Structures are given as C-alpha cells and as structure tokens.
Short mmCIF file of C-alpha atoms in Angstrom, two decimals:
data_model
loop_
_atom_site.label_atom_id
_atom_site.label_comp_id
_atom_site.label_asym_id
_atom_site.label_seq_id
_atom_site.Cartn_x
_atom_site.Cartn_y
_atom_site.Cartn_z
CA UNK A 936 -67.47 9.16 41.32
CA UNK A 937 -70.86 9.37 39.63
CA UNK A 938 -71.46 7.31 36.49
CA UNK A 939 -73.66 9.34 34.13
CA UNK A 940 -75.52 7.21 31.61
CA UNK A 941 -76.36 8.25 28.09
CA UNK A 942 -80.02 7.50 28.71
CA UNK A 943 -83.50 8.67 27.83
CA UNK A 944 -85.60 9.93 30.75
CA UNK A 945 -89.37 10.14 30.82
CA UNK A 946 -90.35 12.58 32.14
CA UNK A 947 -87.20 14.68 32.13
CA UNK A 948 -85.76 16.09 35.34
CA UNK A 949 -86.74 19.62 34.31
CA UNK A 950 -90.30 18.47 33.65
CA UNK A 951 -90.53 16.80 37.05
CA UNK A 952 -89.17 19.87 38.82
CA UNK A 953 -91.46 22.23 36.88
CA UNK A 954 -94.50 20.17 37.89
CA UNK A 955 -93.43 19.93 41.52
CA UNK A 956 -92.32 23.49 42.30
CA UNK A 957 -95.82 25.04 42.59
CA UNK A 958 -96.74 22.34 45.12
CA UNK A 959 -93.70 22.97 47.35
CA UNK A 960 -94.59 24.81 50.56
CA UNK A 961 -91.63 27.18 50.21
CA UNK A 962 -92.24 28.17 46.59
CA UNK A 963 -94.26 31.39 46.06
CA UNK A 964 -97.10 30.36 43.75
CA UNK A 965 -98.18 33.95 43.01
CA UNK A 966 -101.62 32.88 41.95
CA UNK A 967 -100.37 30.13 39.63
CA UNK A 968 -103.08 27.78 40.99
CA UNK A 969 -100.66 24.87 40.95
CA UNK A 970 -99.82 25.25 37.27
CA UNK A 971 -96.31 24.06 36.32
CA UNK A 972 -93.59 26.68 36.11
CA UNK A 973 -91.10 26.70 33.26
CA UNK A 974 -87.98 25.87 35.28
CA UNK A 975 -84.74 26.27 33.30
CA UNK A 976 -81.51 24.51 34.37
CA UNK A 977 -78.65 26.77 35.48
CA UNK A 978 -76.27 24.12 36.78
CA UNK A 979 -76.11 20.93 38.81
CA UNK A 980 -73.78 18.92 41.00
CA UNK A 981 -73.77 15.51 42.68
CA UNK A 982 -72.71 13.99 45.96
CA UNK A 983 -71.34 10.45 46.26
CA UNK A 984 -73.30 7.75 48.06
CA UNK A 985 -70.69 5.58 49.84
CA UNK A 986 -72.93 2.55 49.20
CA UNK A 987 -73.36 3.38 45.53
CA UNK A 988 -77.13 2.87 45.66
CA UNK A 989 -78.70 6.35 45.80
CA UNK A 990 -78.20 8.97 43.13
CA UNK A 991 -77.92 12.48 44.59
CA UNK A 992 -78.12 15.48 42.30
CA UNK A 993 -78.74 19.12 43.21
CA UNK A 994 -80.27 21.32 40.52
CA UNK A 995 -79.98 25.09 40.42
CA UNK A 996 -82.97 26.25 38.38
CA UNK A 997 -84.26 29.53 37.05
CA UNK A 998 -87.99 29.65 37.81
CA UNK A 999 -89.34 32.96 36.55
CA UNK A 1000 -87.48 35.69 38.45
CA UNK A 1001 -86.26 33.25 41.09
CA UNK A 1002 -83.15 31.09 41.23
CA UNK A 1003 -83.95 28.04 43.31
CA UNK A 1004 -82.07 25.05 44.71
CA UNK A 1005 -83.73 21.66 44.20
CA UNK A 1006 -81.78 18.66 45.57
CA UNK A 1007 -83.08 15.31 44.32
CA UNK A 1008 -82.36 11.71 45.15
CA UNK A 1009 -82.95 8.87 42.69
CA UNK A 1010 -83.76 5.42 44.02
CA UNK A 1011 -84.46 2.06 42.42
CA UNK A 1012 -87.34 1.38 44.82
CA UNK A 1013 -89.54 3.50 47.10
CA UNK A 1014 -88.02 4.92 50.29
CA UNK A 1015 -90.15 3.68 53.15
CA UNK A 1016 -91.69 6.46 55.22
CA UNK A 1017 -90.77 9.22 52.74
CA UNK A 1018 -94.05 9.45 50.84
CA UNK A 1019 -94.39 13.16 51.67
CA UNK A 1020 -91.10 13.85 49.89
CA UNK A 1021 -91.83 11.88 46.71
CA UNK A 1022 -91.70 14.19 43.67
CA UNK A 1023 -92.57 11.49 41.16
CA UNK A 1024 -91.20 8.58 39.17
CA UNK A 1025 -89.28 8.55 35.92
CA UNK A 1026 -88.39 5.87 33.44
CA UNK A 1027 -84.65 5.59 32.86
CA UNK A 1028 -83.80 3.75 29.65
CA UNK A 1029 -80.81 2.03 31.32
CA UNK A 1030 -81.72 1.73 35.01
CA UNK A 1031 -85.48 1.33 34.69
CA UNK A 1032 -88.00 3.03 36.95
CA UNK A 1033 -86.57 5.57 39.38
CA UNK A 1034 -88.32 7.04 42.39
CA UNK A 1035 -87.40 10.72 42.67
CA UNK A 1036 -87.46 12.46 46.07
CA UNK A 1037 -87.01 15.93 47.47
CA UNK A 1038 -83.62 15.05 48.91
CA UNK A 1039 -84.20 16.93 52.16
CA UNK A 1040 -86.32 13.96 53.23
CA UNK A 1041 -83.73 11.34 52.29
CA UNK A 1042 -81.28 10.42 55.07
CA UNK A 1043 -78.54 9.50 52.59
CA UNK A 1044 -78.62 13.02 51.16
CA UNK A 1045 -78.85 14.67 54.58
CA UNK A 1046 -75.63 12.90 55.62
CA UNK A 1047 -73.91 13.91 52.37
CA UNK A 1048 -75.03 17.53 52.72
CA UNK A 1049 -73.71 17.59 56.29
CA UNK A 1050 -70.38 16.18 55.11
CA UNK A 1051 -70.11 18.94 52.51
CA UNK A 1052 -71.03 21.80 54.84
CA UNK A 1053 -69.24 20.71 58.00
CA UNK A 1054 -66.31 18.63 56.74
CA UNK A 1055 -65.70 20.31 53.39
CA UNK A 1056 -66.35 17.17 51.31
CA UNK A 1057 -66.58 18.28 47.69
CA UNK A 1058 -68.90 17.38 44.86
CA UNK A 1059 -68.63 14.05 43.07
CA UNK A 1060 -66.67 13.70 39.89
CA UNK A 1061 -68.94 12.74 36.99
CA UNK A 1062 -68.00 10.54 34.08
CA UNK A 1063 -69.43 8.69 31.10
CA UNK A 1064 -68.20 5.50 29.47
CA UNK A 1065 -68.06 5.29 25.70
CA UNK A 1066 -66.68 2.19 23.96
CA UNK A 1067 -65.09 1.12 27.23
CA UNK A 1068 -63.33 4.45 27.72
CA UNK A 1069 -64.11 6.53 30.78
CA UNK A 1070 -64.37 10.29 30.17
CA UNK A 1071 -64.77 12.86 32.93
CA UNK A 1072 -67.52 15.42 32.44
CA UNK A 1073 -67.00 19.14 32.89
CA UNK A 1074 -68.67 20.72 35.90
CA UNK A 1075 -71.53 23.14 35.31
CA UNK A 1076 -70.85 24.85 38.65
CA UNK A 1077 -68.24 24.85 41.40
CA UNK A 1078 -68.81 24.24 45.08
CA UNK A 1079 -66.78 25.92 47.80
CA UNK A 1080 -67.09 24.63 51.35
CA UNK A 1081 -65.75 26.34 54.42
CA UNK A 1082 -65.89 23.22 56.58
CA UNK A 1083 -64.63 23.24 60.14
CA UNK A 1084 -60.93 23.63 61.07
CA UNK A 1085 -59.44 20.32 62.14
CA UNK A 1086 -59.37 19.77 65.87
CA UNK A 1087 -61.14 23.01 66.75
CA UNK A 1088 -64.42 23.56 68.49
CA UNK A 1089 -66.79 26.45 67.80
CA UNK A 1090 -65.78 29.14 70.25
CA UNK A 1091 -68.89 31.22 69.70
CA UNK A 1092 -72.25 30.10 68.39
CA UNK A 1093 -72.88 31.35 64.85
CA UNK A 1094 -76.08 33.08 63.91
CA UNK A 1095 -78.68 30.34 63.67
CA UNK A 1096 -80.60 31.70 60.71
CA UNK A 1097 -79.86 35.12 59.18
CA UNK A 1098 -83.11 36.93 58.43
CA UNK A 1099 -84.60 36.81 54.97
CA UNK A 1100 -83.57 33.36 53.79
CA UNK A 1101 -86.06 30.76 52.58
CA UNK A 1102 -84.67 27.52 54.01
CA UNK A 1103 -85.49 23.91 54.72
CA UNK A 1104 -84.10 22.63 58.01
CA UNK A 1105 -82.70 19.14 58.50
CA UNK A 1106 -81.17 17.38 61.48
CA UNK A 1107 -78.01 15.29 61.37
CA UNK A 1108 -76.40 13.99 64.55
CA UNK A 1109 -75.76 17.10 66.70
CA UNK A 1110 -76.23 19.60 63.87
CA UNK A 1111 -79.13 21.53 62.46
CA UNK A 1112 -78.66 22.04 58.72
CA UNK A 1113 -80.24 24.85 56.73
CA UNK A 1114 -80.59 24.41 52.97
CA UNK A 1115 -81.37 27.62 51.07
CA UNK A 1116 -84.28 27.16 48.67
CA UNK A 1117 -84.46 30.60 47.00
CA UNK A 1118 -80.91 31.75 46.34
CA UNK A 1119 -79.60 35.24 46.97
CA UNK A 1120 -77.34 36.15 44.03
CA UNK A 1121 -76.19 39.47 45.44
CA UNK A 1122 -73.15 38.22 47.34
CA UNK A 1123 -74.74 37.90 50.77
CA UNK A 1124 -72.74 35.60 53.05
CA UNK A 1125 -73.76 33.15 55.77
CA UNK A 1126 -71.86 32.21 58.93
CA UNK A 1127 -69.51 29.24 58.70
CA UNK A 1128 -69.60 26.34 58.33
CA UNK A 1129 -71.34 27.00 55.04
CA UNK A 1130 -71.55 25.87 51.42
CA UNK A 1131 -71.54 28.19 48.40
CA UNK A 1132 -71.57 27.78 44.63
CA UNK A 1133 -70.37 29.67 41.56
CA UNK A 1134 -71.38 29.17 37.94
CA UNK A 1135 -70.91 30.93 34.62
CA UNK A 1136 -72.36 34.42 34.82
CA UNK A 1137 -72.53 34.40 38.64
CA UNK A 1138 -69.81 36.69 40.00
CA UNK A 1139 -70.52 36.36 43.72
CA UNK A 1140 -70.69 33.04 45.58
CA UNK A 1141 -74.31 32.05 46.22
CA UNK A 1142 -74.96 30.49 49.63
CA UNK A 1143 -76.51 27.02 49.38
CA UNK A 1144 -76.62 26.21 53.08
CA UNK A 1145 -75.00 26.24 56.49
CA UNK A 1146 -74.92 24.30 59.76
CA UNK A 1147 -75.68 25.22 63.35
CA UNK A 1148 -74.43 23.11 66.28
CA UNK A 1149 -77.21 21.93 68.56
CA UNK A 1150 -76.59 22.57 72.22
CA UNK A 1151 -75.16 26.03 71.56
CA UNK A 1152 -76.95 29.14 72.85
CA UNK A 1153 -80.00 29.83 70.71
CA UNK A 1154 -80.52 26.21 69.69
#
C-alpha cells in the first residue's frame, strides 16, 4: 500500500512534468524551443516497492493535443548512475528533498512494471492517515493487466512492436518491455502480455505497455 501524505510540494509534480516534457527525446516539441508545456493531470496510479523506499507513480497527462504517460520515481537520495534520467528535485513538506526520476531509468520501477505486465500485479492501494485513522483513496484510473497464464509458455512470438507507437524500451531479465509514451485513445490493442488503463471519459482501454520475450524469433 502507498501512504499518501497531506504535504506541500515545491515545485508541484505537474510543474516538474511541464518543464521536463519539451526536453524528452520522445516528445514532439513542435517548435516550442524548450518552453514548458501546460501539462494537465488526467489520472495517476502507483506501484508498490517491496522495500518501501522508492515511491513509484505514473501520471497520465494531457499535453496540448497529446495524452502522454509519464512514470516517475521519488527517492530520498540520488540514484547513482541515473543522472540522465533525473527530472529534478522537489521539496516535500513531510519527507524533505526528493529526487525525481523518469522511472524508465530506475531499476525498481522497471521490475514493478514487468510484474504488472507479465504477472498481472495490480496497482497499489493508496491511503491517507488523519487523526490516526487510515482512509483509502479512490482511484483516478483503473489498470487491467493480461499477464501470462500460469504454467504456460508462449507458443508463438507476439509482434515485437506494432507500428506507430512511441515507446521507451526497457530490459528486465529475459524480457524486453515497451512503455507507451504517447497514448492511443482510439481502442487500438497490443499483443499480450500487455497493460491497459481506463479513466473517466475514456471508453476504450488505452495501452500503456507490453512485453516481448527475448530469445524468440525477431528478438
């Protein structure tokens, strides 16, 4: 479960993301010359860190005409060797300074994303504590994971990367993971094992990512 603090953040998550998006290699700047975009939150979800040390939160944001997926990790100290993935720092009124990373470069997140896509592990429950009473927070979106059937092997290799997606690739054990950066809201599907999300106003599941087994034909 993820403990959500009633805290002040400086800068806010939306401000950090808006500043970072034009610098991301996958984001179409369209002549913005690196100027921040006004990214508006659509929904978010979290994964659990088994060690309870790294915060993992994926933001679905509206950035102009685009709906984008921005997974972040929050750490209490810098992640060694991940300087290229550092988005910035924020001051958390309860936890202090937090180092915020593009989660695709954080091994804790990569393992959690793999667990969601391949094993069907769901999103973390979120709660707040008020006067010693724990209250669960409503979800702003719902994840659906296909996972892999227990005890079965892939009989045929799935399509490695359907054309037209903007993705970031990650490696975990014997899997190549594809995380969709610019979401397709028109109901387009991806081969299993895959991860999709639904939120208010979104009728068709939006693909967030999928996995491809290394060692299969085409890998």
